[in-house]
Amino acid sequence: MPEFRRDPVIGRWVIIDPARRFNKSIPSESESYPKDYSGCPFCPGNEYMTRPEILAYSKISGRTPNTKGWDLRVIPNNQPVLAIEGTLNRRGEGMYDKMEGIGAHEIIIETPEHNIKQAEITAQYYETLYNASIARIKDLRNDQRLEYILIFKNYGVLANAVFEHPHSQLIAMPIVPKRVREEIDGAKKYFSYKERCVFCDMIAQELSDAARVVDENEFFVAFCPYAARYPFETWILPKNHASDFDSISEREITSYAQITKSVFSKISKVLDDCAYSFLIHTGPLKERNIPYYHWHAEIIPKLIKTAGFEWGTGLYVNPVSPEDAAKYLREAE
Amino acid sequence: MPEFRRDPVIGRWVIIDPARRFNKSIPSESESYPKDYSGCPFCPGNEYMTRPEILAYSKISGRTPNTKGWDLRVIPNNQPVLAIEGTLNRRGEGMYDKMEGIGAHEIIIETPEHNIKQAEITAQYYETLYNASIARIKDLRNDQRLEYILIFKNYGVLANAVFEHPHSQLIAMPIVPKRVREEIDGAKKYFSYKERCVFCDMIAQELSDAARVVDENEFFVAFCPYAARYPFETWILPKNHASDFDSISEREITSYAQITKSVFSKISKVLDDCAYSFLIHTGPLKERNIPYYHWHAEIIPKLIKTAGFEWGTGLYVNPVSPEDAAKYLREAE
């Protein structure tokens, strides 16, 4: 079973999982997806290759579970980084701390189409994805061992997507991860000084500056953040304050789906078929409805490599100013 | 000029440097170094291709600067991420914070030999490198604008080393970077509770457990850390408490050079010619001789990719237990 271990200096947890596939040889530089994808476990007709589905959306009434005919399908990951069965058993090991790798790792198969093109993806596609994500979060809220749920998507070989078939991932974990805790602690500090949400203030300033805005609609704004770590890094934020992604209204989901489609169309136009990671930062499961945190999505196109400097400092060197990136994206289409 | 910008939520600085080379196209997967390296700016005879040297070691007495005959040569980076001239000019920009990208970025050309093999690298090689590093730190301590110096090495295309010729880099910056600040804050907390250095305690526990130890000599120990983020991540620590790398004695430098050679021989044996990053974490320039921090080196072989999950959480999934990694390395040779 995977195991959480805590770094005794900075308190960061890592997951040690020796059962994962690992090849000691140097990663190949020429990896690409197989042209023949008849063996893809996420394609319709291959449902028997995955573990039984947790959720599926289908237009066919009375569809038999784990058969084709679905529009979106959620399954447990065959190689989960965290296991759903067991107890945490938090304990010491000499001066160190560890606990069992308990949690959930699900795959959201976004579409039956293995090779869907960016141009073919509709706002409805994202709306279905977000509805499924919210349904899964609401269900997993019942598991009291869990503290945080991350929903993310890796797209392309360079972004480490093992399968080509379009999919997102959900990982529910028994801790609030370091990066989220940092955001919450920072936002709390700002709130205690200003009595305002730092993200709400950023939205106001971005809409007023306009220089970094990529897109905007009724309920959402997309911009390249002032201190962007990566070229073309783009965030999407709800204009109305809300700390929990799964608390948004149906109208907001529709609006969020529309801006997502628009932003990815722009990115795919400006950066070709670039690999990326896309993730949602929402509040911790047990800190609901907080005034100082604001859920948001982050998109990171994989355009540069990081190494010793970033590793050693936590600083990033970004060769494209967010103002330039936003201008390119804003003017696309 | 590059610019520091501060993330308003978590307070992390980034460097925005639009003058850096950046190619909007997707990074090629088949990059490798050119076979013909006659144009290598770090090779002897090509000294005119670099900016004038800051320091050079040579066996030739009265060698003319910026000509061949050197054993090690330190030059300013032609494309520095931080510029040495100017003032910080820390200021606001609406709700955001920024300052000029002031600092130093130097290249330590480790050897005149472009194609030196790991097996040919001697302990003396590392001793010369460490002496030069320490000389540069001592010199840069005179610049009161600077708060931190990172010395690091990227080796191989996968670790983002632009030049094949063996070199380390030194970046001196006007802030204490986030990752170092986290280590210092965590170590300070531990010290305030235990009245002991957390790194000293780790050394004691690692030497007693033995399971994660890779190598040991009179003054140093190398081990795979308990909560290793990456497969075969290895740290080298001085057994005697010291927070500043540049305070170590000549005998300790010799001992550090010996264990470095031994550890890299093992890594190169077990992981073939694997790309890696190698860096030294030392105390901040203006917090000298502190009882709670302990300088150390970190080696991170580039064997796995990170993406949305690590980005979104700051958690890492490590498919090789540090006990397994240490066993492989310990038994090599």
XYZ file of C-alpha atoms in Angstrom:
666
model
C 0.000 0.000 0.000
C 1.253 3.526 -0.716
C 2.484 5.417 2.323
C 2.515 9.096 3.287
C 5.798 10.289 4.789
C 6.420 13.709 6.244
C 9.560 15.713 5.646
C 10.764 16.594 9.163
C 12.201 19.956 8.109
C 9.420 21.645 6.177
C 6.515 19.349 7.013
C 5.709 18.432 3.418
C 4.079 15.042 2.895
C 5.202 12.808 0.053
C 3.634 9.591 -1.188
C 6.052 6.660 -1.371
C 4.557 4.056 -3.644
C 7.023 1.349 -4.673
C 4.243 -0.610 -6.384
C 3.962 1.997 -9.151
C 5.475 1.221 -12.508
C 8.971 2.636 -12.626
C 11.662 2.053 -15.150
C 15.190 2.691 -14.013
C 16.265 3.603 -17.529
C 16.354 7.219 -18.607
C 12.915 8.366 -19.843
C 12.756 8.228 -23.591
C 12.783 11.609 -25.312
C 10.685 10.394 -28.206
C 7.613 9.105 -26.411
C 4.346 9.488 -28.238
C 0.968 7.810 -28.134
C 0.408 4.628 -30.155
C -1.305 5.236 -33.523
C -3.419 2.107 -33.033
C -5.602 2.831 -30.042
C -7.921 -0.154 -30.291
C -6.596 -1.283 -26.908
C -7.466 2.006 -25.169
C -9.204 1.130 -21.866
C -11.134 4.411 -21.952
C -12.776 3.779 -25.358
C -16.396 2.591 -25.654
C -16.565 -1.181 -25.987
C -13.507 -1.594 -23.743
C -15.360 -0.997 -20.476
C -14.336 -4.481 -19.297
C -10.709 -3.252 -19.195
C -11.397 -0.841 -16.332
C -12.697 -1.327 -12.830
C -16.514 -0.932 -12.535
C -17.749 2.618 -13.090
C -18.614 4.904 -10.163
C -20.733 7.278 -12.232
C -21.775 7.540 -15.855
C -23.856 9.969 -17.897
C -25.751 8.547 -20.843
C -28.535 9.601 -23.155
C -29.719 5.977 -23.266
C -32.270 5.351 -20.571
C -31.718 2.055 -18.822
C -28.160 1.622 -20.140
C -26.457 -1.363 -18.478
C -23.541 -0.126 -16.367
C -20.071 -0.794 -17.800
C -21.263 -1.065 -21.366
C -21.019 1.501 -24.123
C -23.513 4.294 -24.749
C -22.104 6.717 -22.158
C -21.185 10.358 -22.680
C -18.934 10.593 -19.620
C -17.737 7.862 -17.290
C -16.014 7.935 -13.891
C -13.931 4.911 -12.847
C -11.474 4.126 -10.061
C -7.888 4.384 -11.291
C -6.379 0.911 -11.878
C -3.102 2.173 -10.414
C -4.296 4.551 -7.685
C -1.725 6.710 -5.890
C -3.968 6.378 -2.813
C -6.117 3.419 -1.772
C -9.724 3.748 -0.617
C -9.666 0.814 1.856
C -7.965 0.986 5.245
C -7.279 3.304 8.128
C -4.776 6.133 8.267
C -2.862 4.799 11.260
C -0.803 7.953 11.723
C 2.371 7.103 13.659
C 6.010 7.860 14.288
C 9.046 6.034 12.940
C 11.917 7.316 15.065
C 11.906 11.087 14.546
C 9.844 10.735 11.361
C 6.078 10.639 10.760
C 4.048 8.484 8.463
C 0.553 7.198 7.707
C -1.096 4.842 5.259
C -1.797 6.131 1.763
C -5.580 6.335 2.149
C -7.716 8.302 -0.273
C -9.461 8.045 -3.621
C -8.069 8.236 -7.130
C -10.668 8.376 -9.875
C -10.506 8.900 -13.627
C -13.150 11.008 -15.333
C -13.341 9.845 -18.944
C -14.591 13.053 -20.489
C -15.891 11.743 -23.795
C -16.243 8.478 -25.717
C -14.212 10.039 -28.554
C -10.562 9.060 -28.342
C -9.366 11.677 -30.796
C -11.588 14.677 -30.242
C -10.013 17.904 -31.533
C -9.968 21.114 -29.487
C -12.141 22.788 -32.136
C -14.823 20.114 -31.659
C -15.052 20.561 -27.898
C -18.183 22.475 -26.940
C -19.125 24.410 -23.823
C -21.566 21.561 -23.145
C -18.583 19.190 -22.968
C -17.105 21.189 -20.074
C -20.508 21.579 -18.423
C -20.899 17.798 -18.301
C -17.359 17.448 -16.948
C -17.989 20.020 -14.214
C -21.314 18.484 -13.252
C -19.655 15.093 -12.870
C -16.789 16.625 -10.870
C -19.219 18.315 -8.498
C -21.259 15.134 -8.099
C -18.090 13.225 -7.148
C -16.987 15.890 -4.653
C -20.424 15.895 -3.025
C -20.334 12.110 -2.701
C -16.778 11.999 -1.317
C -17.644 14.646 1.294
C -19.284 11.765 3.169
C -15.929 10.117 3.826
C -14.735 11.703 7.068
C -11.134 10.560 6.554
C -10.752 12.964 3.615
C -9.529 16.557 3.915
C -8.996 17.660 0.323
C -10.008 16.859 -3.247
C -7.936 17.909 -6.243
C -9.420 17.676 -9.725
C -6.891 18.052 -12.486
C -6.172 17.209 -16.075
C -2.847 16.486 -17.738
C -2.963 16.812 -21.507
C -0.197 15.528 -23.770
C 2.936 13.424 -23.336
C 4.940 16.391 -22.045
C 2.364 16.947 -19.302
C 2.683 13.327 -18.258
C -0.692 12.120 -19.513
C -0.220 8.342 -19.701
C -3.370 7.875 -21.773
C -4.208 9.882 -24.868
C -7.974 9.479 -24.447
C -9.302 12.765 -22.935
C -9.639 12.373 -19.183
C -9.419 14.284 -15.935
C -8.370 12.871 -12.578
C -9.706 13.263 -9.075
C -7.485 12.609 -6.075
C -9.055 12.808 -2.607
C -6.570 12.839 0.246
C -6.436 12.742 4.037
C -4.413 15.969 4.303
C -4.703 19.515 3.008
C -1.766 19.614 0.602
C 1.089 22.060 1.086
C 0.358 24.281 -1.917
C -3.301 24.756 -0.957
C -2.377 25.343 2.689
C 0.066 28.050 1.573
C -2.639 29.765 -0.468
C -5.080 29.594 2.415
C -2.547 30.838 4.975
C -1.498 33.707 2.693
C -5.083 34.636 1.904
C -5.945 34.517 5.619
C -3.086 36.919 6.434
C -4.285 39.318 3.750
C -7.835 39.059 5.060
C -6.802 39.717 8.646
C -5.031 42.910 7.498
C -7.445 44.184 4.847
C -10.711 42.446 5.810
C -11.059 41.587 2.145
C -10.472 38.445 0.077
C -7.156 38.758 -1.795
C -8.631 37.006 -4.836
C -11.604 39.407 -4.913
C -9.105 42.282 -4.821
C -7.082 40.708 -7.643
C -10.218 40.377 -9.770
C -11.054 44.050 -9.206
C -7.531 45.158 -10.061
C -7.264 42.895 -13.122
C -10.578 44.089 -14.540
C -9.515 47.682 -13.974
C -5.942 47.272 -15.373
C -7.222 45.087 -18.260
C -3.615 44.400 -19.363
C -3.586 40.781 -18.170
C -7.221 39.887 -18.868
C -7.677 37.049 -21.370
C -11.458 36.744 -21.309
C -14.503 37.649 -19.264
C -18.182 36.733 -19.142
C -21.114 37.245 -16.769
C -19.769 35.218 -13.837
C -16.088 34.579 -14.639
C -12.839 36.267 -15.550
C -9.686 34.692 -16.990
C -6.319 36.413 -16.677
C -2.591 35.749 -16.704
C -1.553 36.344 -13.080
C 0.758 39.247 -12.241
C 3.433 36.921 -10.833
C 2.935 34.092 -13.363
C 5.472 31.304 -12.881
C 5.171 29.904 -16.387
C 4.704 31.384 -19.862
C 1.003 31.673 -20.675
C -0.071 30.531 -17.214
C -3.762 31.474 -17.013
C -6.203 31.492 -14.113
C -9.998 31.424 -14.255
C -11.866 32.876 -11.258
C -15.554 33.263 -10.386
C -16.421 36.941 -9.941
C -18.684 36.175 -7.000
C -16.824 35.189 -3.890
C -17.026 31.450 -3.134
C -14.462 29.202 -1.497
C -15.974 25.854 -2.544
C -16.098 24.842 -6.186
C -18.998 22.461 -5.546
C -21.163 25.276 -4.166
C -21.586 27.091 -7.498
C -25.001 27.498 -9.092
C -26.157 25.915 -12.347
C -25.957 29.270 -14.126
C -22.395 29.689 -12.898
C -21.469 26.209 -14.110
C -22.738 27.115 -17.567
C -20.774 30.366 -17.492
C -17.647 28.565 -16.255
C -17.981 25.981 -19.042
C -18.282 28.774 -21.620
C -15.190 30.626 -20.483
C -13.232 27.349 -20.258
C -14.048 26.564 -23.863
C -13.091 30.065 -24.942
C -9.781 30.075 -23.042
C -8.706 26.651 -24.325
C -9.623 27.668 -27.888
C -7.328 30.664 -27.513
C -4.522 28.627 -25.968
C -4.740 25.987 -28.666
C -4.724 28.718 -31.338
C -1.718 30.600 -29.917
C 0.305 27.611 -28.696
C -0.729 24.978 -31.229
C -1.527 21.632 -29.653
C 0.552 22.371 -26.576
C 0.634 20.011 -23.583
C -0.801 21.489 -20.403
C -1.998 20.858 -16.876
C -5.366 22.209 -15.767
C -6.491 22.078 -12.152
C -9.019 23.444 -9.716
C -8.003 24.865 -6.363
C -10.993 24.753 -4.056
C -11.305 25.063 -0.273
C -10.526 22.158 2.083
C -13.445 19.780 2.677
C -13.739 20.731 6.344
C -13.271 24.503 5.973
C -16.399 25.419 4.088
C -17.670 28.761 2.969
C -14.665 30.721 4.183
C -14.502 34.482 3.509
C -10.747 34.609 2.779
C -10.373 31.852 0.167
C -11.673 31.861 -3.401
C -11.775 28.789 -5.615
C -10.143 29.108 -9.018
C -8.734 27.142 -11.920
C -5.100 27.233 -13.047
C -3.898 26.359 -16.548
C -0.179 25.742 -17.047
C 0.962 25.152 -20.632
C 4.084 22.959 -20.622
C 6.488 25.149 -22.567
C 9.614 25.255 -20.448
C 11.554 22.834 -18.275
C 12.465 23.522 -14.679
C 15.574 22.168 -12.962
C 18.179 22.962 -10.311
C 17.423 26.658 -9.887
C 13.664 26.269 -9.450
C 14.202 23.141 -7.342
C 16.697 24.875 -5.099
C 14.845 28.138 -4.638
C 11.145 27.694 -5.367
C 11.611 30.766 -7.605
C 10.578 30.625 -11.239
C 12.030 32.445 -14.215
C 9.303 33.279 -16.706
C 10.502 34.390 -20.150
C 7.091 35.740 -21.230
C 5.510 38.627 -19.343
C 1.899 37.961 -18.358
C 0.953 41.186 -20.177
C 2.400 39.822 -23.446
C 0.848 36.400 -22.914
C -2.587 37.911 -22.183
C -2.381 40.108 -25.268
C -1.616 37.116 -27.519
C -4.469 35.126 -25.994
C -6.965 37.995 -25.897
C -6.415 38.738 -29.569
C -6.675 35.105 -30.704
C -9.846 34.418 -32.797
C 15.973 44.307 -17.232
C 14.493 41.269 -15.469
C 11.962 42.068 -12.759
C 10.967 40.380 -9.504
C 7.218 40.167 -8.937
C 5.555 38.907 -5.801
C 2.546 36.617 -5.765
C 0.013 38.443 -3.558
C -1.486 35.229 -2.175
C 1.472 33.167 -1.033
C 4.238 35.783 -1.219
C 6.418 33.849 -3.665
C 8.669 35.960 -5.877
C 9.041 35.115 -9.558
C 11.459 36.560 -12.090
C 9.797 37.931 -15.221
C 12.434 38.198 -17.915
C 10.982 38.775 -21.376
C 14.481 39.268 -22.815
C 15.275 35.566 -22.377
C 15.209 33.333 -25.404
C 11.808 31.724 -25.677
C 10.354 29.760 -28.499
C 6.580 29.568 -28.640
C 6.726 26.203 -30.357
C 6.413 23.022 -28.329
C 9.818 21.941 -26.961
C 11.338 19.289 -29.152
C 11.375 15.808 -27.662
C 14.556 14.829 -29.450
C 16.932 17.536 -28.281
C 20.517 16.498 -27.865
C 23.858 18.241 -27.831
C 25.646 18.914 -31.132
C 28.325 16.329 -32.008
C 30.625 19.081 -33.276
C 31.437 21.179 -30.250
C 34.173 23.343 -31.764
C 31.902 26.344 -31.157
C 31.543 25.610 -27.413
C 32.095 28.930 -25.562
C 33.346 27.056 -22.498
C 36.183 25.223 -24.311
C 39.817 26.395 -24.057
C 40.718 28.648 -26.974
C 37.182 30.057 -27.103
C 37.617 32.383 -24.119
C 36.833 35.362 -26.388
C 33.259 34.048 -26.736
C 32.441 34.692 -23.076
C 32.459 37.808 -20.961
C 35.785 38.389 -19.147
C 36.532 35.903 -16.390
C 35.891 36.726 -12.731
C 38.183 34.005 -11.390
C 40.393 31.327 -12.894
C 42.625 28.599 -11.513
C 45.662 27.677 -13.562
C 48.893 25.740 -13.105
C 50.632 28.228 -15.431
C 52.137 31.069 -13.443
C 51.545 34.439 -15.094
C 48.815 33.128 -17.425
C 47.140 36.018 -19.323
C 43.470 36.248 -18.229
C 40.912 35.035 -20.774
C 43.349 32.773 -22.591
C 43.690 29.025 -22.333
C 45.740 27.178 -19.739
C 43.102 27.276 -16.971
C 41.827 24.351 -14.901
C 38.614 26.085 -13.786
C 37.149 29.374 -14.909
C 34.323 31.553 -13.536
C 32.559 33.934 -15.923
C 29.433 36.089 -15.798
C 26.522 34.398 -17.588
C 25.944 35.984 -21.020
C 22.201 35.710 -20.426
C 21.907 36.375 -16.686
C 18.546 35.865 -14.991
C 19.553 38.742 -12.689
C 21.654 41.796 -13.524
C 24.491 43.056 -11.334
C 24.047 46.788 -12.125
C 21.251 48.913 -10.690
C 19.205 49.420 -7.552
C 16.387 47.242 -6.275
C 13.775 49.992 -6.257
C 11.188 47.936 -4.372
C 7.745 49.399 -5.016
C 4.033 48.757 -5.404
C 2.015 48.416 -8.596
C -1.590 48.672 -7.477
C -2.026 45.832 -4.967
C 1.070 44.045 -6.306
C 4.765 44.310 -5.377
C 7.820 44.357 -7.562
C 11.504 45.222 -7.692
C 14.276 45.223 -10.253
C 15.980 41.920 -11.042
C 19.269 42.707 -9.335
C 21.767 39.981 -8.491
C 24.599 37.972 -9.962
C 24.547 35.012 -12.319
C 27.899 33.328 -12.863
C 29.018 30.190 -14.655
C 31.704 27.997 -13.108
C 33.369 26.118 -15.971
C 34.528 23.088 -14.028
C 37.136 21.715 -16.405
C 38.703 22.494 -19.787
C 37.601 19.021 -20.980
C 34.348 19.210 -22.891
C 33.684 15.487 -22.801
C 35.016 14.311 -19.464
C 33.498 10.998 -18.362
C 32.169 10.413 -14.848
C 34.849 7.741 -14.325
C 37.580 10.286 -15.078
C 36.358 12.817 -12.526
C 38.579 12.797 -9.436
C 37.982 14.010 -5.897
C 40.466 16.794 -6.754
C 38.040 17.959 -9.466
C 35.318 18.539 -6.878
C 37.793 20.073 -4.433
C 38.744 22.698 -7.029
C 35.060 23.324 -7.766
C 34.220 23.767 -4.083
C 37.190 26.058 -3.485
C 36.095 28.269 -6.371
C 32.486 28.251 -5.125
C 33.584 29.312 -1.655
C 35.857 32.048 -3.051
C 32.942 33.436 -5.055
C 30.569 33.355 -2.055
C 33.141 35.149 0.104
C 33.562 37.847 -2.547
C 29.828 38.336 -3.105
C 29.242 38.686 0.651
C 30.573 42.243 0.172
C 27.525 43.221 -1.877
C 25.018 44.391 0.720
C 22.085 44.141 -1.700
C 22.363 40.342 -1.724
C 20.535 37.999 0.653
C 21.145 34.540 -0.769
C 23.498 32.594 -3.039
C 22.493 29.337 -4.709
C 25.154 27.163 -6.335
C 23.752 24.447 -8.530
C 24.517 22.217 -11.453
C 22.185 20.913 -14.130
C 23.574 17.920 -15.999
C 22.057 16.633 -19.228
C 19.375 17.795 -21.644
C 16.569 16.488 -19.423
C 17.869 18.587 -16.527
C 17.803 21.666 -18.730
C 21.570 22.079 -19.129
C 21.847 24.305 -22.214
C 25.566 23.603 -22.605
C 27.097 20.146 -22.597
C 30.488 21.355 -21.308
C 30.607 20.566 -17.535
C 29.633 23.658 -15.571
C 27.930 24.779 -12.384
C 26.005 27.999 -11.884
C 25.919 30.568 -9.120
C 22.911 32.844 -8.693
C 23.072 35.544 -6.022
C 19.758 37.214 -5.250
C 18.319 40.064 -3.189
C 15.812 37.812 -1.382
C 15.942 34.591 0.599
C 14.096 32.254 -1.743
C 10.903 30.530 -0.673
C 12.258 26.988 -0.490
C 15.193 27.996 1.710
C 12.944 30.150 3.897
C 10.641 27.160 4.383
C 13.566 24.990 5.463
C 14.808 27.647 7.857
C 11.359 28.296 9.319
C 10.723 24.579 9.772
C 14.145 23.989 11.308
C 13.641 26.959 13.638
C 10.317 25.507 14.852
C 11.968 22.161 15.535
C 14.815 23.888 17.357
C 12.479 25.946 19.505
C 10.722 22.727 20.595
C 13.684 20.335 20.898
C 16.624 22.730 21.317
C 18.405 20.646 18.709
C 19.111 21.052 14.998
C 16.676 18.908 12.982
C 19.407 18.043 10.465
C 21.773 16.928 13.252
C 18.971 14.699 14.547
C 18.384 13.295 11.055
C 22.075 12.469 10.709
C 22.042 10.631 14.045
C 18.927 8.686 13.114
C 20.141 7.840 9.599
C 23.495 6.577 10.868
C 21.725 4.466 13.471
C 19.009 3.102 11.094
C 21.571 2.611 8.285
C 18.758 1.637 5.864
C 18.918 4.869 3.859
C 22.655 5.559 4.094
C 24.448 5.638 0.734
C 27.948 6.519 1.884
C 29.870 7.967 4.810
C 33.364 9.277 5.512
C 35.108 11.192 8.291
C 33.165 14.434 7.983
C 30.177 13.656 5.741
C 27.234 11.332 5.305
C 25.124 10.752 2.189
C 21.630 9.302 2.449
C 18.326 9.071 0.604
C 15.983 11.186 2.739
C 13.066 9.526 4.546
C 10.494 11.635 2.670
C 12.328 11.702 -0.679
C 10.302 13.444 -3.370
C 12.055 11.803 -6.303
C 13.498 8.340 -7.026
C 17.152 8.175 -5.945
C 17.065 11.668 -4.432
C 20.232 11.822 -2.309
C 21.435 14.374 0.242
C 24.988 14.949 1.452
C 25.384 16.542 4.904
C 28.395 17.552 6.997
C 28.423 15.633 10.299
C 29.577 18.710 12.211
C 26.906 21.322 12.598
C 27.454 24.343 10.334
C 24.883 26.584 8.687
C 27.208 28.253 6.148
C 28.803 26.222 3.371
C 31.626 28.759 3.015
C 32.663 28.319 6.659
C 33.925 24.738 6.253
C 37.573 23.864 6.866
C 40.053 22.696 4.245
C 39.944 19.159 5.636
C 36.176 19.185 5.385
C 36.343 20.401 1.782
C 38.602 17.458 0.939
C 36.220 15.075 2.690
C 33.193 16.638 0.928
C 34.954 16.311 -2.438
C 35.674 12.641 -1.738
C 32.117 11.752 -0.825
C 30.788 13.726 -3.826
C 32.967 11.706 -6.160
C 31.878 8.471 -4.533
C 28.156 9.310 -4.625
C 28.193 10.405 -8.278
C 30.143 7.270 -9.232
C 27.414 5.202 -7.624
C 24.621 7.203 -9.256
C 26.227 6.956 -12.664
C 26.717 3.199 -12.167
C 23.142 2.522 -11.042
C 21.327 5.027 -13.272
C 23.621 5.037 -16.306
C 24.332 8.526 -17.587
C 21.207 9.951 -16.032
C 20.474 13.710 -16.103
C 20.404 15.329 -12.677
C 20.352 18.552 -10.715
C 22.821 19.061 -7.876
C 22.578 22.007 -5.512
C 23.800 23.339 -2.200
C 21.421 24.730 0.396
C 23.367 27.015 2.700
C 22.249 29.673 5.197
C 21.175 33.176 4.103
C 24.047 35.657 3.731
C 22.834 37.803 6.621
C 21.902 34.994 9.031
C 25.314 33.509 9.743
C 26.315 30.729 12.058
C 22.785 29.846 13.118
C 22.238 26.867 15.465
C 19.033 25.599 13.782
C 20.091 25.398 10.124
C 22.563 22.978 8.579
C 23.962 23.353 5.073
C 23.644 20.343 2.774
C 23.702 19.255 -0.839
C 20.755 17.754 -2.707
C 21.062 15.537 -5.779
C 17.930 14.930 -7.843
C 18.251 12.470 -10.738
C 15.744 13.383 -13.467
C 13.856 10.118 -13.803
C 10.221 11.111 -13.633
C 8.072 13.975 -14.872
C 5.839 16.041 -12.658
C 2.595 17.655 -13.781
C -0.870 18.653 -12.615
C -0.954 16.700 -9.371
C 2.408 17.913 -8.063
C 1.667 21.411 -9.367
C -1.711 21.512 -7.699
C -0.733 20.022 -4.358
C 3.013 20.395 -3.787
C 2.868 16.668 -2.956
C 5.135 14.243 -4.777
C 4.564 10.603 -5.636
C 7.815 8.682 -5.463
C 7.759 5.210 -7.048
C 11.057 4.106 -5.436
C 11.346 3.874 -1.664
C 14.423 5.658 -0.308
C 15.403 2.376 1.376
C 15.464 0.592 -2.015
C 17.287 3.482 -3.684
C 19.917 3.631 -0.930
C 20.462 -0.122 -1.135
C 21.062 0.039 -4.900
C 23.481 2.940 -4.479
C 25.248 1.562 -1.410
C 25.939 -1.723 -3.158
C 27.203 -0.157 -6.396
C 30.945 -0.725 -6.943
